[in-house]
Amino acid sequence: MEFILRDNDIFNVNLSEEVKNEIIPFFASSPLDCTFHLTISFNVNLLNDIRMDLVDVPLKKWEENITRKDKIYNILHFQLDKIDKALCDSGLNISRATIQGEELEAINYIKIQLIEQDSSPNTSKNKKNSKPMKVKSVVPSLSFIQDTVSSYAGERLTNIYIDLMKVIRSKKIMSEILEIEATDDDRKLFDAFCNQYQDLWFPTKDEKELLLNKLREKVESIVMKNLDNSDL
């Protein structure tokens, strides 16, 4: 579920109360026995707002408020903690909480998302001790993180593709391996490779083994089939 607070931003020191007043009435007639992932989104352009230089919120012992980066993280941590506490004190069970900068429709919008999480019944006699640790995340610019991840993924897949082409050398055979119409277009070949093996950029151990075995078997099958081809 999604809520939009208009005429609001991350510099509002009373933001947590306004978020609570907007959300909690929605649950007035519903049981609060499920677990949620809370995501608070603000307009990313506020990171460049002059008010960021004036941030003065209560700091934890290890926090500093010297650089602009310090101030950005301080205000975001402050708002995340306050909103999370306000909602939890009102009865919501939040297992994950995130605050992030996005390209929202307006500069003075706050978007709140609550996504219900799968949870199994707690059978422990001591519920307090068995309660999972809450995960909190601060992401000043979601698009920057996405672009960084995308860039890294592209670089890794490019290197894998180049290494493979050094062995195959034939674009016709590579086309067969990727099960596309024969082409000499490197872009088409690379796009097809990424579509089929994109998970190789950051796989688990099992995923990596599965994908590499799939690719290896495919390569060996096509190469054996074209063993007498002059391109080899």
Short mmCIF file of N, CA and C in Angstrom, two decimals, residues 87-174:
data_model
loop_
_atom_site.label_atom_id
_atom_site.label_comp_id
_atom_site.label_asym_id
_atom_site.label_seq_id
_atom_site.Cartn_x
_atom_site.Cartn_y
_atom_site.Cartn_z
N LEU A 87 5.49 4.62 14.08
CA LEU A 87 4.59 3.60 13.55
C LEU A 87 4.59 2.34 14.41
N CYS A 88 5.77 1.95 14.89
CA CYS A 88 5.84 0.76 15.74
C CYS A 88 5.14 1.00 17.08
N ASP A 89 5.32 2.19 17.65
CA ASP A 89 4.64 2.51 18.91
C ASP A 89 3.12 2.53 18.74
N SER A 90 2.67 2.72 17.50
CA SER A 90 1.23 2.74 17.23
C SER A 90 0.67 1.37 16.87
N GLY A 91 1.55 0.36 16.87
CA GLY A 91 1.07 -1.01 16.67
C GLY A 91 1.53 -1.72 15.43
N LEU A 92 2.21 -1.03 14.50
CA LEU A 92 2.69 -1.70 13.29
C LEU A 92 3.93 -2.53 13.61
N ASN A 93 4.04 -3.66 12.94
CA ASN A 93 5.21 -4.52 13.09
C ASN A 93 6.07 -4.36 11.84
N ILE A 94 7.19 -3.65 11.97
CA ILE A 94 8.05 -3.35 10.82
C ILE A 94 9.36 -4.12 10.95
N SER A 95 9.63 -4.97 9.97
CA SER A 95 10.85 -5.79 10.00
C SER A 95 12.00 -5.15 9.23
N ARG A 96 11.66 -4.32 8.23
CA ARG A 96 12.68 -3.63 7.44
C ARG A 96 12.22 -2.20 7.22
N ALA A 97 13.15 -1.26 7.26
CA ALA A 97 12.80 0.15 7.08
C ALA A 97 13.86 0.81 6.21
N THR A 98 13.42 1.51 5.19
CA THR A 98 14.33 2.16 4.24
C THR A 98 13.88 3.58 3.99
N ILE A 99 14.86 4.49 3.87
CA ILE A 99 14.56 5.85 3.42
C ILE A 99 15.43 6.10 2.19
N GLN A 100 14.85 6.65 1.13
CA GLN A 100 15.59 6.78 -0.12
C GLN A 100 15.15 8.01 -0.91
N GLY A 101 16.10 8.55 -1.68
CA GLY A 101 15.81 9.67 -2.55
C GLY A 101 15.40 9.19 -3.92
N GLU A 102 14.28 9.70 -4.43
CA GLU A 102 13.76 9.30 -5.74
C GLU A 102 13.37 10.53 -6.56
N GLU A 103 13.14 10.30 -7.84
CA GLU A 103 12.61 11.35 -8.72
C GLU A 103 11.09 11.38 -8.57
N LEU A 104 10.61 11.98 -7.50
CA LEU A 104 9.18 12.05 -7.27
C LEU A 104 8.54 13.16 -8.11
N GLU A 105 7.23 13.13 -8.17
CA GLU A 105 6.48 14.07 -9.02
C GLU A 105 6.68 15.51 -8.60
N ALA A 106 6.80 15.75 -7.30
CA ALA A 106 6.96 17.12 -6.80
C ALA A 106 8.06 17.17 -5.75
N ILE A 107 8.65 18.34 -5.58
CA ILE A 107 9.74 18.50 -4.62
C ILE A 107 9.26 18.32 -3.19
N ASN A 108 7.99 18.64 -2.94
CA ASN A 108 7.46 18.61 -1.57
C ASN A 108 6.52 17.42 -1.35
N TYR A 109 6.92 16.26 -1.90
CA TYR A 109 6.17 15.02 -1.69
C TYR A 109 6.98 14.07 -0.81
N ILE A 110 6.29 13.36 0.05
CA ILE A 110 6.87 12.24 0.77
C ILE A 110 6.01 11.03 0.42
N LYS A 111 6.64 9.98 -0.08
CA LYS A 111 5.91 8.75 -0.43
C LYS A 111 6.23 7.67 0.59
N ILE A 112 5.20 7.06 1.14
CA ILE A 112 5.37 5.99 2.12
C ILE A 112 4.79 4.71 1.53
N GLN A 113 5.58 3.66 1.52
CA GLN A 113 5.11 2.36 1.07
C GLN A 113 5.23 1.34 2.20
N LEU A 114 4.19 0.55 2.36
CA LEU A 114 4.18 -0.55 3.32
C LEU A 114 3.90 -1.83 2.54
N ILE A 115 4.89 -2.71 2.50
CA ILE A 115 4.75 -3.96 1.76
C ILE A 115 4.72 -5.11 2.77
N GLU A 116 3.63 -5.87 2.73
CA GLU A 116 3.50 -6.97 3.68
C GLU A 116 4.54 -8.04 3.38
N GLN A 117 5.19 -8.52 4.42
CA GLN A 117 6.24 -9.52 4.29
C GLN A 117 5.72 -10.89 4.68
N ASP A 118 6.29 -11.91 4.04
CA ASP A 118 5.96 -13.28 4.43
C ASP A 118 6.56 -13.54 5.80
N SER A 119 5.78 -14.10 6.67
CA SER A 119 6.29 -14.40 8.01
C SER A 119 5.66 -15.69 8.49
N SER A 120 6.48 -16.49 9.13
CA SER A 120 6.00 -17.75 9.68
C SER A 120 5.66 -17.54 11.14
N PRO A 121 4.71 -18.30 11.70
CA PRO A 121 4.33 -18.13 13.09
C PRO A 121 5.52 -18.33 14.01
N ASN A 122 5.57 -17.53 15.04
CA ASN A 122 6.65 -17.63 16.02
C ASN A 122 6.26 -18.64 17.08
N THR A 123 6.96 -19.79 17.07
CA THR A 123 6.61 -20.86 17.98
C THR A 123 7.46 -20.86 19.24
N SER A 124 8.38 -19.94 19.33
CA SER A 124 9.25 -19.87 20.49
C SER A 124 8.49 -19.41 21.72
N LYS A 125 8.85 -19.98 22.87
CA LYS A 125 8.20 -19.58 24.11
C LYS A 125 8.64 -18.18 24.52
N ASN A 126 9.87 -17.85 24.15
CA ASN A 126 10.39 -16.53 24.51
C ASN A 126 10.39 -15.65 23.26
N LYS A 127 9.28 -15.01 22.96
CA LYS A 127 9.14 -14.23 21.73
C LYS A 127 10.09 -13.05 21.69
N LYS A 128 10.36 -12.47 22.86
CA LYS A 128 11.22 -11.30 22.90
C LYS A 128 12.61 -11.65 22.42
N ASN A 129 13.14 -12.78 22.87
CA ASN A 129 14.49 -13.17 22.50
C ASN A 129 14.58 -13.70 21.08
N SER A 130 13.47 -14.20 20.53
CA SER A 130 13.51 -14.78 19.19
C SER A 130 13.13 -13.79 18.11
N LYS A 131 12.80 -12.57 18.48
CA LYS A 131 12.40 -11.56 17.50
C LYS A 131 13.58 -11.22 16.60
N PRO A 132 13.40 -11.28 15.27
CA PRO A 132 14.52 -11.00 14.36
C PRO A 132 14.97 -9.55 14.43
N MET A 133 16.25 -9.35 14.14
CA MET A 133 16.80 -8.00 14.16
C MET A 133 16.24 -7.19 12.99
N LYS A 134 15.88 -5.95 13.26
CA LYS A 134 15.33 -5.08 12.21
C LYS A 134 16.47 -4.57 11.32
N VAL A 135 16.20 -4.52 10.02
CA VAL A 135 17.18 -4.02 9.06
C VAL A 135 16.76 -2.62 8.63
N LYS A 136 17.68 -1.66 8.76
CA LYS A 136 17.40 -0.29 8.34
C LYS A 136 18.41 0.14 7.27
N SER A 137 17.91 0.83 6.25
CA SER A 137 18.76 1.24 5.14
C SER A 137 18.54 2.70 4.80
N VAL A 138 19.64 3.42 4.55
CA VAL A 138 19.59 4.81 4.12
C VAL A 138 20.21 4.89 2.73
N VAL A 139 19.41 5.32 1.75
CA VAL A 139 19.86 5.40 0.36
C VAL A 139 19.59 6.83 -0.13
N PRO A 140 20.55 7.73 -0.02
CA PRO A 140 20.31 9.12 -0.42
C PRO A 140 19.81 9.27 -1.86
N SER A 141 20.40 8.51 -2.77
CA SER A 141 19.98 8.60 -4.18
C SER A 141 19.80 7.21 -4.75
N LEU A 142 18.56 6.80 -4.91
CA LEU A 142 18.27 5.46 -5.43
C LEU A 142 18.79 5.31 -6.86
N SER A 143 18.62 6.34 -7.69
CA SER A 143 19.06 6.24 -9.09
C SER A 143 20.57 6.08 -9.19
N PHE A 144 21.32 6.73 -8.29
CA PHE A 144 22.79 6.60 -8.29
C PHE A 144 23.18 5.16 -8.00
N ILE A 145 22.53 4.56 -6.99
CA ILE A 145 22.82 3.17 -6.63
C ILE A 145 22.48 2.25 -7.80
N GLN A 146 21.31 2.48 -8.41
CA GLN A 146 20.90 1.65 -9.54
C GLN A 146 21.86 1.78 -10.71
N ASP A 147 22.29 3.02 -10.99
CA ASP A 147 23.23 3.24 -12.10
C ASP A 147 24.57 2.58 -11.82
N THR A 148 25.02 2.65 -10.57
CA THR A 148 26.30 2.05 -10.18
C THR A 148 26.25 0.53 -10.34
N VAL A 149 25.16 -0.05 -9.85
CA VAL A 149 24.99 -1.50 -9.97
C VAL A 149 24.91 -1.91 -11.43
N SER A 150 24.15 -1.13 -12.22
CA SER A 150 23.99 -1.43 -13.64
C SER A 150 25.34 -1.34 -14.36
N SER A 151 26.13 -0.33 -14.02
CA SER A 151 27.43 -0.15 -14.64
C SER A 151 28.36 -1.31 -14.31
N TYR A 152 28.34 -1.73 -13.04
CA TYR A 152 29.20 -2.84 -12.62
C TYR A 152 28.78 -4.13 -13.31
N ALA A 153 27.45 -4.34 -13.37
CA ALA A 153 26.93 -5.55 -14.01
C ALA A 153 27.33 -5.58 -15.49
N GLY A 154 27.20 -4.41 -16.16
CA GLY A 154 27.56 -4.33 -17.57
C GLY A 154 29.03 -4.62 -17.80
N GLU A 155 29.88 -4.10 -16.93
CA GLU A 155 31.32 -4.32 -17.05
C GLU A 155 31.68 -5.79 -16.88
N ARG A 156 31.07 -6.42 -15.88
CA ARG A 156 31.36 -7.83 -15.60
C ARG A 156 30.89 -8.72 -16.75
N LEU A 157 29.67 -8.48 -17.24
CA LEU A 157 29.14 -9.28 -18.35
C LEU A 157 29.94 -9.06 -19.62
N THR A 158 30.40 -7.82 -19.82
CA THR A 158 31.23 -7.52 -21.00
C THR A 158 32.52 -8.35 -20.97
N ASN A 159 33.15 -8.41 -19.80
CA ASN A 159 34.40 -9.17 -19.67
C ASN A 159 34.18 -10.66 -19.92
N ILE A 160 33.07 -11.19 -19.41
CA ILE A 160 32.76 -12.61 -19.63
C ILE A 160 32.54 -12.87 -21.12
N TYR A 161 31.79 -11.97 -21.76
CA TYR A 161 31.49 -12.11 -23.19
C TYR A 161 32.78 -12.04 -24.02
N ILE A 162 33.64 -11.08 -23.71
CA ILE A 162 34.89 -10.93 -24.46
C ILE A 162 35.76 -12.18 -24.32
N ASP A 163 35.86 -12.71 -23.09
CA ASP A 163 36.65 -13.93 -22.86
C ASP A 163 36.08 -15.10 -23.66
N LEU A 164 34.76 -15.17 -23.73
CA LEU A 164 34.12 -16.25 -24.48
C LEU A 164 34.39 -16.11 -25.97
N MET A 165 34.31 -14.89 -26.48
CA MET A 165 34.56 -14.66 -27.91
C MET A 165 36.01 -14.94 -28.29
N LYS A 166 36.93 -14.79 -27.34
CA LYS A 166 38.33 -15.10 -27.61
C LYS A 166 38.51 -16.59 -27.89
N VAL A 167 37.64 -17.39 -27.28
CA VAL A 167 37.69 -18.84 -27.48
C VAL A 167 36.90 -19.25 -28.72
N ILE A 168 35.68 -18.69 -28.86
CA ILE A 168 34.80 -19.08 -29.97
C ILE A 168 35.29 -18.51 -31.30
N ARG A 169 35.55 -17.22 -31.29
CA ARG A 169 36.08 -16.47 -32.43
C ARG A 169 35.11 -16.34 -33.60
N SER A 170 34.15 -17.20 -33.72
CA SER A 170 33.20 -17.14 -34.83
C SER A 170 31.86 -16.56 -34.37
N LYS A 171 31.44 -15.47 -34.99
CA LYS A 171 30.16 -14.86 -34.64
C LYS A 171 28.99 -15.74 -35.09
N LYS A 172 29.21 -16.52 -36.16
CA LYS A 172 28.17 -17.44 -36.62
C LYS A 172 27.91 -18.51 -35.56
N ILE A 173 28.98 -19.05 -35.01
CA ILE A 173 28.82 -20.08 -33.98
C ILE A 173 28.27 -19.47 -32.71
N MET A 174 28.70 -18.25 -32.38
CA MET A 174 28.16 -17.58 -31.19
C MET A 174 26.65 -17.36 -31.36
#
